[in-house]
């Protein structure tokens, strides 16, 4: 039980931190001429990624270029930033719950 | 590990925006400067940003790092013709009585400064969000 769910959650959190890094980099480069918005294909990476491997960076398609060739949409990145943060928080609460269950099992239900 | 890298990326964004803000303020402060060490009137400066992923391609590939920071790759100087004003009494006036003043557009500089402030704030928002994620991870260990 601990293995299945917890390791999936761990991978999920890993991917979220990687995604958060691309978002941070997009925001940092919001004024860099010619910079293209980067992202990771979340679902694909979650299904295929082996543990400890770095996900593949892709360029977000369908974004309009500004006059300097940059296509970072700050509003969209702000949404991703808080969305990833909330997902990460949820995952961390779930992991905590998992660990608590194991702890309770070890203590035979005497959590007091 | 990945999360701390994000902090570094956002910090590079803040540093770059701060450099740009410094240049803009310098431009505004020197909007009437007619003497510079290089001679002639002050010339408007601007920062050129570039993404710093290409800075060390080998190590980037080696560590398979994603996400790039930003650096100020170049500081450009305005090369346009200066503003000429007829002020015969001025010590820097030429033979015809014209003084070369920097070509400034205060509105442009103010708008750029506002943009810089917003981008700086966006980087701060990214840092607080990542900080929250890091403290949540630490919370897991607290049980």
XYZ file of C-alpha atoms in Angstrom:
255
model
C 0.000 0.000 0.000
C 2.697 2.419 0.991
C 4.660 1.642 -2.162
C 1.935 2.125 -4.761
C 0.179 5.283 -3.708
C 3.066 7.039 -2.028
C 5.512 6.526 -4.864
C 2.913 7.775 -7.339
C 2.395 10.837 -5.179
C 6.149 11.326 -4.978
C 6.400 11.239 -8.766
C 3.500 13.661 -8.991
C 5.242 16.098 -6.640
C 8.517 15.670 -8.537
C 6.786 16.573 -11.777
C 5.043 19.518 -10.148
C 8.384 20.915 -8.962
C 9.821 20.467 -12.442
C 6.787 22.227 -13.935
C 7.167 24.989 -11.356
C 10.735 25.484 -12.488
C 9.705 25.960 -16.110
C 7.043 28.433 -14.940
C 9.621 30.344 -12.865
C 11.876 30.429 -15.903
C 9.050 31.666 -18.139
C 8.296 34.471 -15.688
C 11.984 35.390 -15.374
C 12.222 35.523 -19.169
C 8.981 37.440 -19.692
C 10.980 40.345 -21.152
C 13.634 38.377 -23.038
C 13.377 38.945 -26.803
C 12.780 35.750 -28.765
C 12.134 33.586 -25.704
C 9.455 30.914 -26.185
C 7.225 29.649 -23.375
C 8.343 26.287 -22.018
C 6.280 23.604 -20.386
C 6.256 19.881 -19.717
C 3.623 17.491 -21.010
C 2.281 16.599 -17.595
C 0.082 13.611 -18.353
C 2.549 12.031 -20.764
C 5.435 12.409 -18.341
C 3.401 11.053 -15.452
C 2.508 7.924 -17.429
C 5.949 7.233 -18.876
C 8.597 8.796 -16.703
C 10.912 6.447 -14.888
C 11.745 7.507 -11.359
C 14.546 10.024 -11.039
C 14.521 10.923 -14.714
C 14.150 14.530 -15.828
C 11.059 15.290 -17.896
C 11.256 16.558 -21.467
C 10.782 20.274 -22.005
C 8.332 21.234 -24.752
C 7.305 24.585 -26.126
C 3.725 25.553 -25.389
C 1.936 25.640 -28.745
C -0.633 28.189 -29.876
C 0.696 31.281 -28.131
C 0.796 34.596 -29.942
C 4.238 36.162 -30.428
C 4.779 39.693 -29.213
C 6.649 42.140 -31.435
C 10.032 41.033 -30.002
C 9.399 37.350 -30.704
C 8.651 36.578 -27.059
C 5.456 34.617 -26.387
C 5.232 34.485 -22.575
C 1.710 35.158 -21.341
C 2.177 36.380 -17.751
C -1.459 35.817 -16.759
C -1.365 32.246 -17.930
C 1.924 31.655 -16.104
C 0.493 33.163 -12.910
C -2.412 30.742 -13.135
C -0.059 27.783 -13.623
C 2.064 28.993 -10.719
C -0.794 28.978 -8.201
C -2.386 25.878 -9.708
C 0.822 23.868 -9.315
C 1.260 25.206 -5.809
C -2.229 24.062 -4.791
C -1.758 20.658 -6.412
C 1.545 20.280 -4.590
C -0.085 21.198 -1.272
C -2.817 18.646 -1.858
C -0.264 15.961 -2.691
C 1.768 16.777 0.408
C -1.339 16.456 2.595
C -2.079 13.079 0.972
C 1.473 11.842 1.568
C 1.238 12.944 5.159
C -2.013 10.999 5.499
C -0.382 7.896 4.027
C 2.510 8.104 6.435
C 0.131 8.616 9.331
C -1.769 5.471 8.372
C 1.449 3.471 8.400
C 2.416 4.964 11.731
C -0.943 3.977 13.177
C -0.516 0.455 11.890
C 2.898 0.237 13.534
C 1.498 1.443 16.829
C -1.445 -0.950 16.582
C -3.999 1.809 16.542
C -2.817 3.364 19.805
C -2.165 6.826 18.475
C -2.600 8.485 21.846
C 16.627 20.009 -5.516
C 14.424 21.040 -8.402
C 12.566 23.503 -6.187
C 15.721 25.254 -5.041
C 16.691 25.587 -8.698
C 13.422 27.459 -9.287
C 14.389 29.958 -6.597
C 17.647 30.579 -8.441
C 15.839 31.116 -11.733
C 13.438 33.635 -10.163
C 16.323 35.394 -8.426
C 18.081 35.813 -11.784
C 14.886 37.389 -13.110
C 14.787 39.804 -10.180
C 18.432 40.753 -10.652
C 17.906 41.430 -14.357
C 14.828 43.575 -13.730
C 16.665 45.474 -11.013
C 19.500 46.239 -13.443
C 16.993 47.540 -15.959
C 15.307 49.697 -13.295
C 18.705 51.152 -12.338
C 19.395 52.077 -15.959
C 15.973 53.680 -16.367
C 16.440 55.744 -13.221
C 19.909 56.742 -14.424
C 18.379 57.871 -17.721
C 15.808 60.014 -15.975
C 18.348 61.526 -13.589
C 20.602 62.433 -16.524
C 17.931 63.835 -18.805
C 19.636 67.268 -18.766
C 23.271 66.137 -18.591
C 25.409 67.800 -21.262
C 28.822 66.615 -20.086
C 30.010 63.033 -19.762
C 33.466 61.473 -19.351
C 33.182 60.192 -22.948
C 32.376 63.694 -24.119
C 29.109 65.030 -25.440
C 25.693 64.725 -23.824
C 24.503 61.723 -21.820
C 23.185 58.896 -23.949
C 20.168 56.835 -23.010
C 21.019 53.321 -21.801
C 18.944 50.184 -22.001
C 19.437 46.582 -20.953
C 19.246 43.642 -23.362
C 17.979 40.461 -21.732
C 18.879 37.003 -22.851
C 17.951 33.600 -21.568
C 21.050 31.992 -19.989
C 20.483 28.347 -20.877
C 23.083 28.492 -23.666
C 25.709 29.832 -21.270
C 26.981 26.338 -20.416
C 25.499 23.870 -22.868
C 27.653 20.993 -21.659
C 26.701 21.178 -18.024
C 23.100 21.884 -18.996
C 22.965 18.691 -21.019
C 24.936 16.814 -18.386
C 22.588 17.706 -15.584
C 19.624 17.630 -17.946
C 18.451 20.839 -16.360
C 15.174 22.363 -17.358
C 14.252 25.978 -17.045
C 16.565 28.839 -17.828
C 17.360 31.961 -15.902
C 17.813 35.360 -17.451
C 20.848 37.607 -17.663
C 21.570 41.104 -18.851
C 23.743 40.219 -21.835
C 24.406 43.732 -23.011
C 23.805 47.352 -22.072
C 23.058 49.383 -25.176
C 23.509 53.099 -25.595
C 21.281 55.269 -27.692
C 23.234 56.342 -30.800
C 20.632 58.732 -32.169
C 21.185 62.417 -32.741
C 21.034 64.489 -29.548
C 18.457 67.206 -29.009
C 19.812 70.621 -29.985
C 18.592 73.639 -28.093
C 19.553 77.230 -28.821
C 21.248 78.480 -25.638
C 24.095 80.812 -26.627
C 25.052 81.592 -23.023
C 25.569 77.944 -22.066
C 29.205 76.872 -21.457
C 28.673 73.767 -23.655
C 27.182 75.701 -26.557
C 28.791 75.156 -29.969
C 29.903 77.902 -32.368
C 26.294 78.493 -33.494
C 25.010 78.713 -29.932
C 23.345 75.283 -29.850
C 23.700 72.903 -26.886
C 23.384 69.140 -27.341
C 21.009 67.628 -24.765
C 20.253 63.914 -24.344
C 17.285 62.756 -26.400
C 14.846 61.683 -23.705
C 11.266 60.612 -23.614
C 10.224 60.669 -19.939
C 6.900 58.954 -20.709
C 8.706 56.032 -22.323
C 11.043 55.681 -19.351
C 8.168 55.824 -16.864
C 6.220 53.141 -18.727
C 9.328 50.950 -18.885
C 9.874 51.481 -15.177
C 6.311 50.398 -14.401
C 6.768 47.320 -16.584
C 9.998 46.511 -14.779
C 8.288 46.819 -11.397
C 5.518 44.457 -12.491
C 7.963 41.890 -13.804
C 9.935 42.137 -10.572
C 6.753 41.481 -8.613
C 5.899 38.515 -10.829
C 9.265 36.968 -9.954
C 8.606 37.602 -6.257
C 5.234 35.839 -6.602
C 7.028 32.847 -8.131
C 9.495 32.788 -5.238
C 6.772 32.871 -2.558
C 4.887 30.101 -4.287
C 7.982 27.887 -4.467
C 8.864 28.749 -0.873
C 5.447 27.552 0.195
C 5.990 24.288 -1.695
C 9.343 23.783 0.025
C 7.881 24.360 3.465
C 5.064 21.916 2.668
C 7.684 19.297 1.816
C 9.402 19.963 5.115
C 6.040 19.600 6.843
C 5.795 16.023 5.562
C 8.885 15.166 7.571
C 7.355 16.695 10.678
C 4.562 14.113 10.358
